[in-house]
PDB file of C-alpha atoms in Angstrom:
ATOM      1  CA  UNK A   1       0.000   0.000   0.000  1.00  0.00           C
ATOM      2  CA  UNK A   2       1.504   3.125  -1.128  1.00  0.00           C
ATOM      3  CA  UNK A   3       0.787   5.518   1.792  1.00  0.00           C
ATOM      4  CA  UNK A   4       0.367   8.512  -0.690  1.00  0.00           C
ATOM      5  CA  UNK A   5      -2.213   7.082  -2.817  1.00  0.00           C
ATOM      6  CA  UNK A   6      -4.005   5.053   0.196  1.00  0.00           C
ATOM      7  CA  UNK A   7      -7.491   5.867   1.181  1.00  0.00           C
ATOM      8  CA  UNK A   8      -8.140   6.136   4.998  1.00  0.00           C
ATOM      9  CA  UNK A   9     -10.712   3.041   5.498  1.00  0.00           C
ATOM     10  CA  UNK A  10      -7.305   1.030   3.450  1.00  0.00           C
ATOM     11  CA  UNK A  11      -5.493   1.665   6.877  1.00  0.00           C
ATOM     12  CA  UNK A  12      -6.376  -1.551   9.749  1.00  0.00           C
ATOM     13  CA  UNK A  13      -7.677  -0.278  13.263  1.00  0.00           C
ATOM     14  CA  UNK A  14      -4.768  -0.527  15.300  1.00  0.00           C
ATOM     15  CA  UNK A  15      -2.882   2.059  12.115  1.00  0.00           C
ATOM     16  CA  UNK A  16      -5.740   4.511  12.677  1.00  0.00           C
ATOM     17  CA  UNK A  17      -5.549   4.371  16.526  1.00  0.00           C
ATOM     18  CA  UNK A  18      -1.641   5.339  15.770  1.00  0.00           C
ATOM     19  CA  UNK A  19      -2.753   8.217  13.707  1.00  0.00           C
ATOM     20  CA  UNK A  20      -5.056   8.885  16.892  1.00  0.00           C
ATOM     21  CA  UNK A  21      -2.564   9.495  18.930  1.00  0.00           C
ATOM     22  CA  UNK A  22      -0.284  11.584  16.522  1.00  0.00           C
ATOM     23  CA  UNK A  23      -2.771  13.881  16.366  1.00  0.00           C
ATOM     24  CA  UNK A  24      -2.967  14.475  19.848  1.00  0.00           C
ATOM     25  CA  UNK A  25       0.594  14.664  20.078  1.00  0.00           C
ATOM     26  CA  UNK A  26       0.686  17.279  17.852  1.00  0.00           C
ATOM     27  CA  UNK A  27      -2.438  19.094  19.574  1.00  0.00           C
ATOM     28  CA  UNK A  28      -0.805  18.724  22.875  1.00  0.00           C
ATOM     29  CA  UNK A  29       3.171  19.561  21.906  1.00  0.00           C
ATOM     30  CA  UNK A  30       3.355  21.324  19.064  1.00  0.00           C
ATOM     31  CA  UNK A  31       5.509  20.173  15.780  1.00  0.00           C
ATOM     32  CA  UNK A  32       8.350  19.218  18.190  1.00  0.00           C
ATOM     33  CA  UNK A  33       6.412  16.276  19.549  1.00  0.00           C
ATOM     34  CA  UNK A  34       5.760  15.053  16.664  1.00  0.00           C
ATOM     35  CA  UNK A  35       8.734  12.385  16.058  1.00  0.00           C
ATOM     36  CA  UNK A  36       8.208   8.791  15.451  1.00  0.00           C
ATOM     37  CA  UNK A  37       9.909   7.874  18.981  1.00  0.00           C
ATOM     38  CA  UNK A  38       7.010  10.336  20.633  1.00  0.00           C
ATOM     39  CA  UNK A  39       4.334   8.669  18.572  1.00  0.00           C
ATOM     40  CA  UNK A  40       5.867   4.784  19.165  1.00  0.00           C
ATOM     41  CA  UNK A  41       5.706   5.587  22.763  1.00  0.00           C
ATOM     42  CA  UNK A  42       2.393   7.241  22.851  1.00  0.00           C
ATOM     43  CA  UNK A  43       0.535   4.432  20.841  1.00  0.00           C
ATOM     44  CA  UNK A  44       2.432   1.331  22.177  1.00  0.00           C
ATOM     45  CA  UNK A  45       4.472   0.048  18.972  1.00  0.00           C
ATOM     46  CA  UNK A  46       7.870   0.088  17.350  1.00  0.00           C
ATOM     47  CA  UNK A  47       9.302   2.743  15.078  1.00  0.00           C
ATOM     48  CA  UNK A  48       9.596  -0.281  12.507  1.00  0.00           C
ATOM     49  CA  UNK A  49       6.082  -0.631  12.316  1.00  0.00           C
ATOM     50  CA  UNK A  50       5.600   3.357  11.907  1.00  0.00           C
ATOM     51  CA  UNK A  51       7.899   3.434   9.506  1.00  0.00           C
ATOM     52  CA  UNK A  52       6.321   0.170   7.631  1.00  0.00           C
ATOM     53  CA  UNK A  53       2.722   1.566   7.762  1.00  0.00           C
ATOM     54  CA  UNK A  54       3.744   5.144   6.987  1.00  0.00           C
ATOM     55  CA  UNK A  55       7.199   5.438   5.302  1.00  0.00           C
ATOM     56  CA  UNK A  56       8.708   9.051   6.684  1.00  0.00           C
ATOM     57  CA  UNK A  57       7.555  11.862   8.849  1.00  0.00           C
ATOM     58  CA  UNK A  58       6.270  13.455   6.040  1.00  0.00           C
ATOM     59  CA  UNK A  59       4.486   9.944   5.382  1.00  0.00           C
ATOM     60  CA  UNK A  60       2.966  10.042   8.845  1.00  0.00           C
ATOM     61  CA  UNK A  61       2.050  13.726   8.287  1.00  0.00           C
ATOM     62  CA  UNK A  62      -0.148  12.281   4.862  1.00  0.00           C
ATOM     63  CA  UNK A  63      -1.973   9.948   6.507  1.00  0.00           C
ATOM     64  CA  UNK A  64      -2.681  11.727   9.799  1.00  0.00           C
ATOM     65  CA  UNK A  65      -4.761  14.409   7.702  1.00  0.00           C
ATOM     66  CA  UNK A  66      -6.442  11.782   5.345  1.00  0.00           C
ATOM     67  CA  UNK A  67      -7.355   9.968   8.515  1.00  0.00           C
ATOM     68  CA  UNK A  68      -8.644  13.584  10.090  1.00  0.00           C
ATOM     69  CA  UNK A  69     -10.478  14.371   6.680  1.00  0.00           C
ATOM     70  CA  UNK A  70     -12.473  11.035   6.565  1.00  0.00           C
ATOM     71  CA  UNK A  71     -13.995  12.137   9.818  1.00  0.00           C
ATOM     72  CA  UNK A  72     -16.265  13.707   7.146  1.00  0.00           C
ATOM     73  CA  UNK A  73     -19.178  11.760   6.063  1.00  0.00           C
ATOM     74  CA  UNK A  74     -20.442  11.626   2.518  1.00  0.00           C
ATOM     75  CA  UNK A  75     -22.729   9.421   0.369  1.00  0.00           C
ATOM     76  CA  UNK A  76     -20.532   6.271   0.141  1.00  0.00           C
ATOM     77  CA  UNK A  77     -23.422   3.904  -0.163  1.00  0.00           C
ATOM     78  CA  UNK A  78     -23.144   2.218  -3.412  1.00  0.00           C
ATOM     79  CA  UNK A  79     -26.696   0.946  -5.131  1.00  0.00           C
ATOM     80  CA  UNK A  80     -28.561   3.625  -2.582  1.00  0.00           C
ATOM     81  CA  UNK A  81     -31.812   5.494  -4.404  1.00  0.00           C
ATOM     82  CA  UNK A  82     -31.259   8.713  -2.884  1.00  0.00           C
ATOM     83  CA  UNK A  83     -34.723  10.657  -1.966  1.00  0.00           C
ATOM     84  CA  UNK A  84     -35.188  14.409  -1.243  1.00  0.00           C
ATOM     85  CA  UNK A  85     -35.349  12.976   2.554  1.00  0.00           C
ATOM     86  CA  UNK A  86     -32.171  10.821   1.999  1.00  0.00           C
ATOM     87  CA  UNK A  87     -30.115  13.716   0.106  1.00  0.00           C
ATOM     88  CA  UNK A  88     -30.948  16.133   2.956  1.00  0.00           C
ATOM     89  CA  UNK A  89     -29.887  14.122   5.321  1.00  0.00           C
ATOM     90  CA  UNK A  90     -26.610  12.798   3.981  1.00  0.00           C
ATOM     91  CA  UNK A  91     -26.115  16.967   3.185  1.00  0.00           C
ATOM     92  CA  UNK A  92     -27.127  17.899   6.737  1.00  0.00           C
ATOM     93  CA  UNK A  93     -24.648  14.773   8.176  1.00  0.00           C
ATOM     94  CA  UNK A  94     -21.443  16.329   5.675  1.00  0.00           C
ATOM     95  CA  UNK A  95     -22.253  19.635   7.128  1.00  0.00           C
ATOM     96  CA  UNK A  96     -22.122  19.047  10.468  1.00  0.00           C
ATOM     97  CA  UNK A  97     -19.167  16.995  10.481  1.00  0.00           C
ATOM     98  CA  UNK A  98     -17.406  19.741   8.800  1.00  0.00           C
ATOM     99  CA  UNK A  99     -18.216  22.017  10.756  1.00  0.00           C
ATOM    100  CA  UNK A 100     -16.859  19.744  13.934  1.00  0.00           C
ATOM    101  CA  UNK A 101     -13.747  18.755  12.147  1.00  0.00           C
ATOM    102  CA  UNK A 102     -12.608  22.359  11.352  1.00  0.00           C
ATOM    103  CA  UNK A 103     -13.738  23.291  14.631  1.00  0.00           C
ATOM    104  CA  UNK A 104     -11.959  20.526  16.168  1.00  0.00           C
ATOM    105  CA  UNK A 105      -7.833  20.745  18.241  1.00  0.00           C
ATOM    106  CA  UNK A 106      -6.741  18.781  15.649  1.00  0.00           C
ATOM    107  CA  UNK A 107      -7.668  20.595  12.510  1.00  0.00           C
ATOM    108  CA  UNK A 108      -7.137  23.852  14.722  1.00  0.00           C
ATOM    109  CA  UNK A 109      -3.619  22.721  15.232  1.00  0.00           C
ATOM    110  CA  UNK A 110      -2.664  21.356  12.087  1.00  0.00           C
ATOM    111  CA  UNK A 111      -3.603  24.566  10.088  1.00  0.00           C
ATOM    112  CA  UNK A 112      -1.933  27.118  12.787  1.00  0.00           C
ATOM    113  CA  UNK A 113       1.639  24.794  12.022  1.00  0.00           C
ATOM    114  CA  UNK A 114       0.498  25.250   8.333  1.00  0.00           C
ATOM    115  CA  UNK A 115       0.633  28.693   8.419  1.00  0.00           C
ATOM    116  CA  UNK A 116       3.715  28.751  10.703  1.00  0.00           C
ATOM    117  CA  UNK A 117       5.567  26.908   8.065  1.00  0.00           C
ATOM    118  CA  UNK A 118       4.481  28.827   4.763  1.00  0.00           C
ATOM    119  CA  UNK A 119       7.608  31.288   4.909  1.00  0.00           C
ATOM    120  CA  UNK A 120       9.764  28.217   4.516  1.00  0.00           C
ATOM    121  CA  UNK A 121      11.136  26.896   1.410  1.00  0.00           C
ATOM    122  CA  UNK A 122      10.392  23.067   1.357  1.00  0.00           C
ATOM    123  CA  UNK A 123       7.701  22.936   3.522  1.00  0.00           C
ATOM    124  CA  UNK A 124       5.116  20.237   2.638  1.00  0.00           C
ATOM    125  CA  UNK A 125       1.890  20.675   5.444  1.00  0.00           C
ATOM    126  CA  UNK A 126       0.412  23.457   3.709  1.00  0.00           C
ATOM    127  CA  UNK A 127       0.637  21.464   0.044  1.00  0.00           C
ATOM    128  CA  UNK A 128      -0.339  18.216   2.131  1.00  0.00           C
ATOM    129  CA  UNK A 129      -3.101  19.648   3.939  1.00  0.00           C
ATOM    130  CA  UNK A 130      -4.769  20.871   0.624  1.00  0.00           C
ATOM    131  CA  UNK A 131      -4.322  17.362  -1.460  1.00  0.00           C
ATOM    132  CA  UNK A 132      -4.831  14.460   1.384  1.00  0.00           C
ATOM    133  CA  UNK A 133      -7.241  16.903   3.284  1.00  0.00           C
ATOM    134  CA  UNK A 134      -9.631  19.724   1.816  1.00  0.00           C
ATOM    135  CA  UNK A 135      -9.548  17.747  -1.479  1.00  0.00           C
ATOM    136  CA  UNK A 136     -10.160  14.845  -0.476  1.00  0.00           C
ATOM    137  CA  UNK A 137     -12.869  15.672   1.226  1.00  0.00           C
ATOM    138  CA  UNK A 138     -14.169  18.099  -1.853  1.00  0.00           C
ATOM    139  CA  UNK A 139     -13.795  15.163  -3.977  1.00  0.00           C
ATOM    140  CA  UNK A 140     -16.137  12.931  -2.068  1.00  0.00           C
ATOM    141  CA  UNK A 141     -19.211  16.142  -1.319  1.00  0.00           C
ATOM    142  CA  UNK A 142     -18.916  16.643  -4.965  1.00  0.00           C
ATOM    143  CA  UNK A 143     -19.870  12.927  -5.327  1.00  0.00           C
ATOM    144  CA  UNK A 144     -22.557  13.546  -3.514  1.00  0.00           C
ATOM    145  CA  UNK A 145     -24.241  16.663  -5.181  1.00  0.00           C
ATOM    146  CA  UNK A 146     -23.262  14.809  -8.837  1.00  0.00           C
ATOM    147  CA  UNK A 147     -25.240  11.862  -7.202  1.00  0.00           C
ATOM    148  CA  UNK A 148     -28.433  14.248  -6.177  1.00  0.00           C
ATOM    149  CA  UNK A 149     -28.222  15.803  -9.644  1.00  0.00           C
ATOM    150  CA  UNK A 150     -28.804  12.341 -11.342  1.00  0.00           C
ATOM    151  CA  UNK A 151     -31.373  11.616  -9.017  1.00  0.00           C
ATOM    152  CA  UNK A 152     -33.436  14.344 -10.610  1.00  0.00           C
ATOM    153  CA  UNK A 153     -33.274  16.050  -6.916  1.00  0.00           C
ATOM    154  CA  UNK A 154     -30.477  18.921  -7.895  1.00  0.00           C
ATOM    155  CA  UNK A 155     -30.031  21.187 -10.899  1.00  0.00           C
ATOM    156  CA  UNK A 156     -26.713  23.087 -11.431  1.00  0.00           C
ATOM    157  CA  UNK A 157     -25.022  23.925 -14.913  1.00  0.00           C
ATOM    158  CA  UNK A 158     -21.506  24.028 -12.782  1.00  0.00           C
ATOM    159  CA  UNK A 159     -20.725  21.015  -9.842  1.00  0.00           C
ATOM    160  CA  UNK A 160     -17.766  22.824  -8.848  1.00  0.00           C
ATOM    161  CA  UNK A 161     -19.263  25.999  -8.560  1.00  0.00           C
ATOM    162  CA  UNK A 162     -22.529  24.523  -6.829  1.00  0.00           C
ATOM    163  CA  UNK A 163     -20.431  22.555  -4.234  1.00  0.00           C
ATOM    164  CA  UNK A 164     -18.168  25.490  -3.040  1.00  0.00           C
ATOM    165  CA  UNK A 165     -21.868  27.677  -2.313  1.00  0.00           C
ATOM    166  CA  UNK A 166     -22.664  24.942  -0.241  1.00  0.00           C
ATOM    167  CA  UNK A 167     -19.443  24.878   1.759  1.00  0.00           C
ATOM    168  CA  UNK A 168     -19.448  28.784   1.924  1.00  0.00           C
ATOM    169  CA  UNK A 169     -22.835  28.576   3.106  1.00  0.00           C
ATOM    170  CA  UNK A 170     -21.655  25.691   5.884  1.00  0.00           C
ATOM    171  CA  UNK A 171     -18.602  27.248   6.931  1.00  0.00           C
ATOM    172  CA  UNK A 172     -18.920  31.042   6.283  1.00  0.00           C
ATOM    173  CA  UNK A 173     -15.850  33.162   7.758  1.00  0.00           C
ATOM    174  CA  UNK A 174     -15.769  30.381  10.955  1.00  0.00           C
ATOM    175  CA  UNK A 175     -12.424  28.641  10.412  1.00  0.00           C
ATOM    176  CA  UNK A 176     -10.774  31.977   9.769  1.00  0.00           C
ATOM    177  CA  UNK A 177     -12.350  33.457  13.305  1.00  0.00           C
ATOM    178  CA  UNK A 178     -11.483  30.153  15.006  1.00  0.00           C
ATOM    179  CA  UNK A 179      -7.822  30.213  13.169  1.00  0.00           C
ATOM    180  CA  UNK A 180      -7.431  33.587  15.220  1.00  0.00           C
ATOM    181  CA  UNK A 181      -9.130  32.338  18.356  1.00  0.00           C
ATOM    182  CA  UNK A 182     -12.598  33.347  18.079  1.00  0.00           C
ATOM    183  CA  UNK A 183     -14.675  30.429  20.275  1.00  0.00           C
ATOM    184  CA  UNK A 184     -16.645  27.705  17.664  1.00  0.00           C
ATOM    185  CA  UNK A 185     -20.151  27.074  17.350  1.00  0.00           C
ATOM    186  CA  UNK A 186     -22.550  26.490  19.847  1.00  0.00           C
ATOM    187  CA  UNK A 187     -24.858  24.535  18.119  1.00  0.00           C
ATOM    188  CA  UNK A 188     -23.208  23.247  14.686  1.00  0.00           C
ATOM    189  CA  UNK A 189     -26.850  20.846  13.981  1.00  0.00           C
ATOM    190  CA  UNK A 190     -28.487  24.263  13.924  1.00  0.00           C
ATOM    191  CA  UNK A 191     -25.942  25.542  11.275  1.00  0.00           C
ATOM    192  CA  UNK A 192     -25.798  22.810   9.330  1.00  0.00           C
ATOM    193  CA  UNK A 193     -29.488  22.820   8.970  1.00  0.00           C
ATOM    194  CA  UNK A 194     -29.990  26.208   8.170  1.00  0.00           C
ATOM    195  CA  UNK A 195     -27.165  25.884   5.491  1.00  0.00           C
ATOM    196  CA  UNK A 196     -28.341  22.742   4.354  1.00  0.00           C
ATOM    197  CA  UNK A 197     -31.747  24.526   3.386  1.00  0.00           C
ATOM    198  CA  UNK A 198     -30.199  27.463   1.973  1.00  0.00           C
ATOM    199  CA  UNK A 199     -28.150  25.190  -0.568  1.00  0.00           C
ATOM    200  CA  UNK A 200     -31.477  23.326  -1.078  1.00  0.00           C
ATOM    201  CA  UNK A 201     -33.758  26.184  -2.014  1.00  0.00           C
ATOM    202  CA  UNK A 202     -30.971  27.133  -4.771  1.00  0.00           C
ATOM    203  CA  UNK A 203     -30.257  24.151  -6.239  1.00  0.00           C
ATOM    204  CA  UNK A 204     -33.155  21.544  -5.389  1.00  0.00           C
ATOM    205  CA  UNK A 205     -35.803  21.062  -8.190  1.00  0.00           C
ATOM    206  CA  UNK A 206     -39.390  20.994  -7.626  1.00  0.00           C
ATOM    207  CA  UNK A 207     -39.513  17.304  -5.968  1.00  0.00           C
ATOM    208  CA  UNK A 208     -37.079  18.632  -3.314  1.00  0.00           C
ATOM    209  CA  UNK A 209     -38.451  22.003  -3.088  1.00  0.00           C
ATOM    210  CA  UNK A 210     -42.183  20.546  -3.044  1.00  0.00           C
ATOM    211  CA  UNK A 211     -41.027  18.485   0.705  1.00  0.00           C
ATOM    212  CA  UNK A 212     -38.406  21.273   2.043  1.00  0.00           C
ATOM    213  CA  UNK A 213     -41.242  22.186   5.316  1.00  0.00           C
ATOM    214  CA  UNK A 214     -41.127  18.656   5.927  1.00  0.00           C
ATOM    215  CA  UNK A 215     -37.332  18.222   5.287  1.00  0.00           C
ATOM    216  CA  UNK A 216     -36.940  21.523   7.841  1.00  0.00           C
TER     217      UNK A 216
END
């Protein structure tokens, strides 16, 4: 398994309770703490096995933010009919674990050591960040609204454009105030609903628009 190609449900339990407790290294020490004798200690194995699973640091780095980014649920059901019921809800369930993984230490943390590193030459987070994280996680919500289109339940000319008004309308300006240490969310179901039915009422067609008081 080639660790930068690898999907995140490719890696065993016991590989993602590793990446468990990198992250919380990381959230609890900083970049420093992040070496594969702190994360052998903290999760109970050998640095042959980290290095096996993972390859390098920057290796480890790869698959702790693909593991972070499928904390994000999206429509991964092959064979499923989606409904205008089913569609909200699997929208509604991407929102709100978005909004709780950006939210989250971990992303937090990750993005602040981003940012810390983007004066230096070489420096991989940022670039990693954007290809095993945001896009992977773009990737798979796209699949989703293509999915509801096909279904006869969405209508956009653009996916791309169509999926990006329904993270702007998720996330807003929150990761930014967060990023400068603004408090979260106190109720992210709220958000995500009332997002949720603001993407709805611009792209749903008539079958999804006809149920939206019933769909909230």
């Amino acid at each position: 398994m080639s660790v930068d190609t690898a999907e995140p449900s490719e890696f065993s339990p016991r590989q993602n309770a590793v990446l468990e407790q990198a992250l919380r290294l990381l959230v609890d020490g900083g970049e420093k703490a992040l070496t594969t004798s702190g994360v052998a200690r903290a999760a109970n194995c050998s640095k042959e096995s980290l290095y096996k699973w993972f390859g390098d640091r920057d290796g480890l780095l790869s698959a702790m933010i693909a593991y972070q980014a499928s904390k994000v649920r999206t429509f991964e059901r092959n064979g499923e009919r989606l409904t205008a019921t089913s569609l909200h809800d699997h929208v509604v369930i991407f929102a709100r674990d978005l909004l709780e993984v950006l939210a989250g230490d971990v992303s937090l943390a990750l993005n602040r050591l981003a940012i810390g590193q983007s004066h230096r030459d070489g420096s991989k987070l940022g670039k990693l960040l954007l290809e095993r994280g945001r896009r992977q996680i773009d990737r798979r919500a796209m699949a989703l609204i293509d999915a509801g289109k096909r279904a006869g339940l969405l209508r956009f000319a653009d996916a791309d454009e169509a999926y990006h008004t329904l993270y702007g309308l998720v996330v807003s300006d929150l990761h930014v105030r967060m990023l400068l240490g603004e408090p979260g969310l106190k109720d992210t179901a709220r958000q995500a609903e009332k997002a949720v039915t603001a993407f709805l009422r611009l792209y749903g067609t008539e079958k999804v628009l006809a149920e939206m008081p019933a769909l909230g």
